[in-house]
Coordinates of C-alpha atoms in Angstrom, one line a residue:
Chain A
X627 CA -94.6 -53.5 -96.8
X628 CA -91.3 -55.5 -96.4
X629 CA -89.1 -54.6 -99.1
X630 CA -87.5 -57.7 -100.9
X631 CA -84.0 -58.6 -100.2
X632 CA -80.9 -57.4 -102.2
X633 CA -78.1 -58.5 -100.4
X634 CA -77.2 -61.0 -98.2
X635 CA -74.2 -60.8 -95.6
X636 CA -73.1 -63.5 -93.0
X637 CA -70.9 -63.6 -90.3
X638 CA -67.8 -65.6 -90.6
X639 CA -66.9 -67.2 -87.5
X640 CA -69.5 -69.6 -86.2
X641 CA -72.0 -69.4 -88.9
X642 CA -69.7 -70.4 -92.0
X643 CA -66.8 -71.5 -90.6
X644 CA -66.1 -74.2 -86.9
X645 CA -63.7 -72.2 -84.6
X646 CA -63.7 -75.0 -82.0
X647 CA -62.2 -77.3 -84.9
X648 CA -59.4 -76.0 -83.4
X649 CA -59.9 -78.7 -80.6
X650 CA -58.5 -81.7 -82.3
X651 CA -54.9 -79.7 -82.4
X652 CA -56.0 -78.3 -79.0
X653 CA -56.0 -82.2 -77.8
X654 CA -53.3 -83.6 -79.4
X655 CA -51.0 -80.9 -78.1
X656 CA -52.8 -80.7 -74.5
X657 CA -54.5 -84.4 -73.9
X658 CA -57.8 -84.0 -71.9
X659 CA -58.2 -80.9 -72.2
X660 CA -58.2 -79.7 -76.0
X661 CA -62.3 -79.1 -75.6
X662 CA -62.0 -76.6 -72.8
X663 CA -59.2 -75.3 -74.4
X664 CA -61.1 -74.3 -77.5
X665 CA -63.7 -72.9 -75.9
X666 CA -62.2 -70.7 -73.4
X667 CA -60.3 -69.5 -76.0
X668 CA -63.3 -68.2 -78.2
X669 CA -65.0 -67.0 -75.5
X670 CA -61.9 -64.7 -74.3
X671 CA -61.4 -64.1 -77.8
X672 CA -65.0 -62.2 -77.9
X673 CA -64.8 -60.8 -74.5
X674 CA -61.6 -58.8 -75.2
X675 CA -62.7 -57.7 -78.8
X676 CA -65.6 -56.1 -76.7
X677 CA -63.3 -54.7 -73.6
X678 CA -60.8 -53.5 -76.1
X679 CA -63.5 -51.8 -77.7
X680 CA -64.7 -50.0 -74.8
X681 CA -61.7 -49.3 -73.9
X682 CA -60.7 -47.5 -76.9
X683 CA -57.6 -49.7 -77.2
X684 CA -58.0 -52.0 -80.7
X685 CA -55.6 -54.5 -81.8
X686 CA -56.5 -56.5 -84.9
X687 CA -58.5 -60.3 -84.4
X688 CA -54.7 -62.0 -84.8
X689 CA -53.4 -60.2 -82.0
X690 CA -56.3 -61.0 -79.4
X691 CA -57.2 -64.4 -80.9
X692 CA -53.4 -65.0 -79.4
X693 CA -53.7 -62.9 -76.7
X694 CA -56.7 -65.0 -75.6
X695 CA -55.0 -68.2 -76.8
X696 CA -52.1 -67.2 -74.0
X697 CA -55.0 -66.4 -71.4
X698 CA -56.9 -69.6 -71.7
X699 CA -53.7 -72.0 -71.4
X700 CA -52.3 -70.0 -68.2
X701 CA -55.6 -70.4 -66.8
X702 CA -56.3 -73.8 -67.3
X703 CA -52.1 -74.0 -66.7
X704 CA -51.0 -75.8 -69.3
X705 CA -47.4 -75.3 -70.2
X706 CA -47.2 -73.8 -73.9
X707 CA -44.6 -72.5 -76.0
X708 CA -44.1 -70.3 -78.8
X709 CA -44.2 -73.2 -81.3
X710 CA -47.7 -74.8 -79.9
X711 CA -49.2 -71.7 -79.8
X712 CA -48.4 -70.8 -83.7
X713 CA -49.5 -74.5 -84.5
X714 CA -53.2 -73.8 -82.6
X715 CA -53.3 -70.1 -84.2
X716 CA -52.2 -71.1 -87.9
X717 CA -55.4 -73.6 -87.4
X718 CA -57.0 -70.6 -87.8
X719 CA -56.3 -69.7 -91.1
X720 CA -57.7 -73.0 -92.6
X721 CA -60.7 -73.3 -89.8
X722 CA -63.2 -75.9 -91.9
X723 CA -67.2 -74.5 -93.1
X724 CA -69.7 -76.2 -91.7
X725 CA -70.6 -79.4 -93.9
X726 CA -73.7 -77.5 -94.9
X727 CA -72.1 -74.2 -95.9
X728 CA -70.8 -74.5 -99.3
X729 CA -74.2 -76.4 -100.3
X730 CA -76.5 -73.6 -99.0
X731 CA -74.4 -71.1 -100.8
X732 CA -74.9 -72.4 -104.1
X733 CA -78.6 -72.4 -103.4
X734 CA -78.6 -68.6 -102.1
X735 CA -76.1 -67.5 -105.0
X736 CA -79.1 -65.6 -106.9
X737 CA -78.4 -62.7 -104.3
X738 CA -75.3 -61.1 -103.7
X739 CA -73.5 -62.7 -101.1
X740 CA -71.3 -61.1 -98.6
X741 CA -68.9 -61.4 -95.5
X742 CA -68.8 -59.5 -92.1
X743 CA -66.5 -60.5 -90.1
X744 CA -64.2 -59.3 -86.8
X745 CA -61.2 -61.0 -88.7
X746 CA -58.2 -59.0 -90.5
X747 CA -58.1 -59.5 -94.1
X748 CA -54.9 -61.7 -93.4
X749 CA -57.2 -63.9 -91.8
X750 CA -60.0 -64.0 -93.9
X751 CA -59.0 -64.7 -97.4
X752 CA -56.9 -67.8 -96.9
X753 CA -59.7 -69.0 -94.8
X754 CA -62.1 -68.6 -97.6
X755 CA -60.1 -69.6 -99.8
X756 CA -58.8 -72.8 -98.2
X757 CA -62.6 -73.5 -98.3
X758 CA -62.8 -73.2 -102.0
X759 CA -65.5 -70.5 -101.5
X760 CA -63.6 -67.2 -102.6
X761 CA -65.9 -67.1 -105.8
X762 CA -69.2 -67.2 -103.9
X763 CA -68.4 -63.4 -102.1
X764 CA -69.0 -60.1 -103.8
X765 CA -67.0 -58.6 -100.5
X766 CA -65.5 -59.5 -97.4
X767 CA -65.8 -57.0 -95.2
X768 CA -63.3 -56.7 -91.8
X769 CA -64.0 -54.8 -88.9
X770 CA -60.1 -53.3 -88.9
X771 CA -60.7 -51.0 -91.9
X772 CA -62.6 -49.4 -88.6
X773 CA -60.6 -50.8 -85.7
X774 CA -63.4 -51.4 -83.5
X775 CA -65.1 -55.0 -83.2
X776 CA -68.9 -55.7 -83.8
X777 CA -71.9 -55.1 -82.4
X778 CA -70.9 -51.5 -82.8
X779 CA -73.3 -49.9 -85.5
X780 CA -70.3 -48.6 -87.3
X781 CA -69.4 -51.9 -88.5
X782 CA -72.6 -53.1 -90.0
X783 CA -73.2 -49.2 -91.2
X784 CA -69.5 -50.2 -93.3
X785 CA -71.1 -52.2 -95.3
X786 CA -74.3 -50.5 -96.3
X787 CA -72.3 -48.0 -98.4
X788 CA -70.1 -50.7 -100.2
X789 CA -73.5 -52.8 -100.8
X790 CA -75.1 -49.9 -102.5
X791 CA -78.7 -51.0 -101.1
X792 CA -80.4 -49.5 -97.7
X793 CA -80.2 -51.0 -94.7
X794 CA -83.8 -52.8 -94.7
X795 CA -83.1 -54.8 -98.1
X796 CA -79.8 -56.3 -96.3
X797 CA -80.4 -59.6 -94.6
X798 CA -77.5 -60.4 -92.1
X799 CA -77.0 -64.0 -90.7
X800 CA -75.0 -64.9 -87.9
X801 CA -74.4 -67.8 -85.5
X802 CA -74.1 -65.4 -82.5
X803 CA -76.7 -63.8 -80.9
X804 CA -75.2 -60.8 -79.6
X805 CA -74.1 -60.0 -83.5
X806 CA -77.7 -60.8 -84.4
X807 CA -79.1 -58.4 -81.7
X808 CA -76.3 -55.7 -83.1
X809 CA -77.3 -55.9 -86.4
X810 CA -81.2 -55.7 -85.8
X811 CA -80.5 -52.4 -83.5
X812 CA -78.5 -51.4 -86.2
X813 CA -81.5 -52.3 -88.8
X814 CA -80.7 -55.2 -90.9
X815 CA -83.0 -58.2 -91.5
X816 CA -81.5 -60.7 -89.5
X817 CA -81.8 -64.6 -89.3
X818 CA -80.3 -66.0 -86.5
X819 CA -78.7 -69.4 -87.3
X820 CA -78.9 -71.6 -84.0
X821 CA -77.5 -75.0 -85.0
X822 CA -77.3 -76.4 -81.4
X823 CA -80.9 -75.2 -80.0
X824 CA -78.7 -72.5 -78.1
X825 CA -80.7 -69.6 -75.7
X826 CA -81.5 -66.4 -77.3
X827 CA -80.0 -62.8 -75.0
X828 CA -82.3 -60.9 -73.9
X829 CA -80.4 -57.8 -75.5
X830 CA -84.2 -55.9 -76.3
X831 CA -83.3 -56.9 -80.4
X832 CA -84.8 -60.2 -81.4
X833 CA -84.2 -61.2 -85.8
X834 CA -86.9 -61.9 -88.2
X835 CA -86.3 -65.9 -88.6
X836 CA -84.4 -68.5 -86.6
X837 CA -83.1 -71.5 -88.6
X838 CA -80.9 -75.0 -87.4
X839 CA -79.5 -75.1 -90.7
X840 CA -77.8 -72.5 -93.6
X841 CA -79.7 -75.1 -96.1
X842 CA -83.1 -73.6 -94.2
X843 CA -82.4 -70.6 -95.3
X844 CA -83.6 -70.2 -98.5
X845 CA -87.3 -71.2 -97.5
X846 CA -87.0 -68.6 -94.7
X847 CA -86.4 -65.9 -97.1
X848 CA -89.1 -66.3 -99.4
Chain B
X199 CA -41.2 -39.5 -59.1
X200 CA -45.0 -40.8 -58.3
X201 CA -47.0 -38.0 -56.7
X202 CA -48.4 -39.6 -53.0
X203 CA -52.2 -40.8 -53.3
X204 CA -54.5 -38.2 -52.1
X205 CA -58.0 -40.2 -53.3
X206 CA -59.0 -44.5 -53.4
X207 CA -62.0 -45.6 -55.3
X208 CA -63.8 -49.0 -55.3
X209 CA -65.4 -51.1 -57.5
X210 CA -68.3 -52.4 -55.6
X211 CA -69.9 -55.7 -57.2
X212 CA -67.2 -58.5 -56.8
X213 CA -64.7 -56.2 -55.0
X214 CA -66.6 -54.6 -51.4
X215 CA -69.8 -57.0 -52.0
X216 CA -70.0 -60.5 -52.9
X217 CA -72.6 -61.0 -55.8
X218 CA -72.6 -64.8 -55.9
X219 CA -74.0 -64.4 -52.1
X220 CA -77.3 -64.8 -54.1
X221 CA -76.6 -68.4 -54.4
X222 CA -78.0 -69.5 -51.1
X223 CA -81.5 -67.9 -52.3
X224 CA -81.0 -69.0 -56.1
X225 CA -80.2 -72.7 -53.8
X226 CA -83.7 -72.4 -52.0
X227 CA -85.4 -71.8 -54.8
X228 CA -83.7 -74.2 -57.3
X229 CA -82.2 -76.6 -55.5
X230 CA -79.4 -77.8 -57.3
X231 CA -78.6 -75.2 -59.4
X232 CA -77.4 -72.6 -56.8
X233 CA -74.2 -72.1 -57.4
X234 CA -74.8 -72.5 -61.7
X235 CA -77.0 -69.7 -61.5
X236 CA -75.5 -66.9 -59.8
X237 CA -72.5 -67.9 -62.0
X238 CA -74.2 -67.6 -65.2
X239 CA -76.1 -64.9 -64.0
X240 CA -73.1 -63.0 -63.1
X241 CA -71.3 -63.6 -66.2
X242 CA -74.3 -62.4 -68.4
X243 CA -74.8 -59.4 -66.2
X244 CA -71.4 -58.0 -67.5
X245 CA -72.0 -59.4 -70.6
X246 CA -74.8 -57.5 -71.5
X247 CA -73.3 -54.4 -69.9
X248 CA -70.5 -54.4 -72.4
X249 CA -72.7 -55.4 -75.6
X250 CA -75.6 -52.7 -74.7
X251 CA -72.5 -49.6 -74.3
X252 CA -71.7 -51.1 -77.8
X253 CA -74.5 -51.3 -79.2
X254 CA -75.6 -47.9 -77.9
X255 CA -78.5 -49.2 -76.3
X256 CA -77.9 -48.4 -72.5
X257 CA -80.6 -49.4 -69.6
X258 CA -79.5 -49.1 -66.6
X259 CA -77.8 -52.1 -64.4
X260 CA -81.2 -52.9 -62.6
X261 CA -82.9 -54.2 -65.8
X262 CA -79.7 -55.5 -66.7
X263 CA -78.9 -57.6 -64.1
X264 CA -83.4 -59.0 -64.7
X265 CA -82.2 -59.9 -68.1
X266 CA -79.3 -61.9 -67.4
X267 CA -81.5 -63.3 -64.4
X268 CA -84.0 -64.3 -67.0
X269 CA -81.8 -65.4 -69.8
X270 CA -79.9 -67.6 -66.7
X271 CA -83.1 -69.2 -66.0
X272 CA -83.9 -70.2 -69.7
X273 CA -80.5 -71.2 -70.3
X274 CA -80.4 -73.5 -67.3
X275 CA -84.2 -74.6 -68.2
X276 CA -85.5 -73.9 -64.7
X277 CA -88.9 -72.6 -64.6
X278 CA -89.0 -69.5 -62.8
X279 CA -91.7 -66.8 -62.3
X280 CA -92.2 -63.2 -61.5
X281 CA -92.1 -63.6 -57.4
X282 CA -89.3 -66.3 -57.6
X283 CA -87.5 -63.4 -59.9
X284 CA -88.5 -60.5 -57.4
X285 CA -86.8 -62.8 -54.9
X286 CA -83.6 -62.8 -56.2
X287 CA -83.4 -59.5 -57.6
X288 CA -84.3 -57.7 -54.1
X289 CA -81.0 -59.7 -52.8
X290 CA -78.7 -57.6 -55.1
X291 CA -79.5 -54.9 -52.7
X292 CA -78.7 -56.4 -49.6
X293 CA -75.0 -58.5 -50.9
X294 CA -73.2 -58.8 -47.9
X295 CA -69.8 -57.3 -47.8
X296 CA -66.5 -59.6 -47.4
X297 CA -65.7 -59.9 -44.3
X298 CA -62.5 -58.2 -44.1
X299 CA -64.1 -55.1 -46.1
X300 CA -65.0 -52.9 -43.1
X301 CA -61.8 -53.0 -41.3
X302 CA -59.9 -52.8 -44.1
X303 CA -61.9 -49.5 -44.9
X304 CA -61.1 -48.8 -40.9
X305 CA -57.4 -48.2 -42.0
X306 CA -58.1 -46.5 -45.1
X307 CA -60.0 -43.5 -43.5
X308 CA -56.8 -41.6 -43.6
X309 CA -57.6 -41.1 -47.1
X310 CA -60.9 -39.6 -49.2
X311 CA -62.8 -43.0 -49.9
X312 CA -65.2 -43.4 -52.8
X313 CA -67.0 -46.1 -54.6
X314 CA -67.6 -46.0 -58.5
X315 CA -69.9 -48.6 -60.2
X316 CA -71.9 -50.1 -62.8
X317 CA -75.2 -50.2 -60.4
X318 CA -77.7 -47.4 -60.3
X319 CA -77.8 -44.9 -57.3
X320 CA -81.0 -47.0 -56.5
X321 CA -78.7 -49.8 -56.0
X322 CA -76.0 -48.7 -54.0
X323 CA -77.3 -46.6 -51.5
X324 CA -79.3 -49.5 -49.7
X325 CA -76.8 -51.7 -50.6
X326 CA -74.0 -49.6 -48.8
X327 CA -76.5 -48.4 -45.9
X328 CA -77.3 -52.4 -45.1
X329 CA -73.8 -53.0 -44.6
X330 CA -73.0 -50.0 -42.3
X331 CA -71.1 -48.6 -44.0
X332 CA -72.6 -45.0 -45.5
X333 CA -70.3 -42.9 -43.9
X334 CA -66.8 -44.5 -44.9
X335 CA -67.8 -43.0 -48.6
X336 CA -67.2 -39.3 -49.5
X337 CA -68.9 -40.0 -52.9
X338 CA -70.4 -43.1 -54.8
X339 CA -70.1 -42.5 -58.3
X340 CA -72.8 -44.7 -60.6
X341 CA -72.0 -45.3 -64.1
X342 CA -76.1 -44.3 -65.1
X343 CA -75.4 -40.7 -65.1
X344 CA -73.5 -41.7 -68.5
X345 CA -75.5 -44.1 -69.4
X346 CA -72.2 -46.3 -70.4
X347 CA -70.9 -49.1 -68.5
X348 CA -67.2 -49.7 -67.4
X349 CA -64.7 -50.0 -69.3
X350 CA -65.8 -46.9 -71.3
X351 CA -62.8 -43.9 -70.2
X352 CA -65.3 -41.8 -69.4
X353 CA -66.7 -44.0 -66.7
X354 CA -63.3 -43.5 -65.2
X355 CA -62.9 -39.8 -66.3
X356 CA -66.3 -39.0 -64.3
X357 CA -65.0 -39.9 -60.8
X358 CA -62.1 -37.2 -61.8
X359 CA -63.4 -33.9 -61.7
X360 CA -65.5 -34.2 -58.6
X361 CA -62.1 -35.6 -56.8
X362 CA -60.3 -32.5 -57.5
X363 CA -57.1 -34.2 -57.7
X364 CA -55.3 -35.4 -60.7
X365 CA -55.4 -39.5 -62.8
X366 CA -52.3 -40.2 -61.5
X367 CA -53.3 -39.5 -57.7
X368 CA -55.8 -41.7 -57.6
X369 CA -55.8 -45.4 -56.4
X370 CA -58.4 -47.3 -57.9
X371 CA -59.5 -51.1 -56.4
X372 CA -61.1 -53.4 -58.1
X373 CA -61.2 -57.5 -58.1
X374 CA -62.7 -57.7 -61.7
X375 CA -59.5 -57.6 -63.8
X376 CA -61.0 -56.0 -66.7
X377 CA -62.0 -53.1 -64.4
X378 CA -58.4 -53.1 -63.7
X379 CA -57.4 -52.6 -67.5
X380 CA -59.9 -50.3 -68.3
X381 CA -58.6 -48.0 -65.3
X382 CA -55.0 -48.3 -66.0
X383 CA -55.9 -48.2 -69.5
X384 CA -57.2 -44.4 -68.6
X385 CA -54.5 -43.1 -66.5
X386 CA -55.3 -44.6 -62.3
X387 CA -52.9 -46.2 -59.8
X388 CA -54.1 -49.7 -60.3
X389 CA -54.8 -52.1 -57.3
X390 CA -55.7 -55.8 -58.2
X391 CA -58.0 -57.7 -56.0
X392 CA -57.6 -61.1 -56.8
X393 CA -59.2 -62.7 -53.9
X394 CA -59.5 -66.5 -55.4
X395 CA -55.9 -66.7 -57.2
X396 CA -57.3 -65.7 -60.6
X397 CA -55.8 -65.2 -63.6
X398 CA -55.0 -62.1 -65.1
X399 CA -56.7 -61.0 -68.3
X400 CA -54.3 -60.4 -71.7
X401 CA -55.5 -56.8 -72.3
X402 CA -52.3 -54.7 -72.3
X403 CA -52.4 -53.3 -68.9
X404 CA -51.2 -54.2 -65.7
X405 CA -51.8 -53.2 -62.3
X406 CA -49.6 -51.1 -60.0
X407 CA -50.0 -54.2 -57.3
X408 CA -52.1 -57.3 -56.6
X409 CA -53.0 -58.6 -53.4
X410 CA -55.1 -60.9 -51.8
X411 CA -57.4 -59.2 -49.2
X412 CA -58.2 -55.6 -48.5
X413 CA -56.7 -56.0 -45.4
X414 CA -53.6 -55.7 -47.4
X415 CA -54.0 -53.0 -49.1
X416 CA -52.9 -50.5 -46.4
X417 CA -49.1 -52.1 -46.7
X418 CA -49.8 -52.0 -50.5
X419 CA -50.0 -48.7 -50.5
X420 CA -46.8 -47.1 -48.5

């Protein structure tokens, strides 16, 4: 029989908060082209917290968020200095939730609530804070205090000890399906969140519910 | 003072063999979506090979490169079934080499000439025996005997001891950048690839020399 839940922890990036709200200063500084902007630059961002990973070479989320930044605009070659960059990476720190976010919170506040995310603490607390949403967490958990990046099982094994519960009363929510596929290998409940009808990976993991919206989610837990 | 080369080792996927060749089939089959599928199809194939070392959940690059050929075909919502599949998959082991791969390997000769790649040994040896080209290779190195995918070190570290000659003596070619990084990153002579003017990844290591065709890779060298 399925144990009942005891804790709750959700990704940050994606499934609370909008990285490609960084688009709107993406476009005013780059006209035309601040939507492929933002999402080269989260999809570099992810692909060199993997590679780095692999490669046994970790530097914290600010460093490759940048690094990434600087990849995608010589790619798409647009001119950028020093002072544009900081402008698109201090968006960052005050990314907005999704409209739905704080709402659903409120509702799933009789559990425990937590954060995993592959941002530095830096990042994290001002961005839940600037959210007004620093009271809902019992912990925000970064992947530096282990410098290696989700979906390795250490990182979602670093927060079992600090939760104090076992691994199959934790439910885990995330935007991205790869972390969702991570955290079910690893053996959390998961609930993929899959606001824009997106395609599942066929990474051999699949979670326990599928939702559009956070506000869902309390009628997918009980 | 930079020991002489006394080994050269090859990516094969993207570097001696052209996967998006699979287009014209994926076109015949799909018409109109050619050239989005073996994109997609490429870029999930790596994708998966970096979340699954990760994760810790290896399979080897055959079921690999199926799952990012199914996931492709969901994503792009084309309807395809088992034979269609079978199609595309028995091209992987036929990829035609570039055309400037054999002579380049021609002038090489002079030196102990290996291959080291994510495919299985199931993969490469028809791949490299329908292009001619079995006896240019003293060894070809697959990545399944570690069950880990590039850029893990040891991936790299493997080709070593069977060399017999030491990191620093070895040249190692590869067009996918993050191949490049990853072998730097462990200790080779670094030779970039970068056929199509591509941009190089912000990962912390360069290579030794970029170039534009094989062909130049002999003047490289000296």
């Amino acid at each position: 029989m399925t144990p009942p839940l005891r804790a709750l922890v959700f990704d940050a990036y994606g499934t609370l908060f909008d990285p490609f709200a960084v688009r709107t200063r993406a476009e005013e500084l780059f006209p035309g082209n601040g939507v492929a902007l933002s999402q080269l630059w989260r999809s570099k961002q992810l692909e060199y917290s993997w590679l780095r990973t692999m490669m046994g070479r970790y530097e914290n989320f600010w460093k490759i968020t940048e690094d990434a930044l600087v990849f995608s605009c010589r790619m798409l070659k647009l001119s950028s200095d020093k002072h544009q960059q900081d402008q698109l990476m201090q968006a960052y720190l005050t990314l907005p939730a999704f409209p739905e976010v704080k709402p659903a919170l409120e509702k799933l506040s009789y559990l425990p609530l937590s954060v995993l995310s592959n941002g530095t603490p830096e990042m994290l607390s001002p961005l839940v804070a600037s959210n007004g949403m620093t009271d809902f967490f019992k912990h925000i958990f970064s992947v530096d205090a282990l410098r290696m990046y989700k979906p390795r099982p250490e990182i979602y094994k670093h927060a079992v000890a600090s939760l104090g519960v076992s691994n199959d009363e934790i439910g885990f929510v995330s935007s991205n399906y790869w972390d969702i596929a991570g955290a079910t290998s690893f053996g959390f409940r998961t609930y993929w969140l899959n606001r824009g009808a997106g395609t599942g990976d066929e990474l051999g993991f699949t979670p326990s519910a599928i939702f559009a919206s956070l506000l869902e989610l309390p009628r997918v837990l009980t």
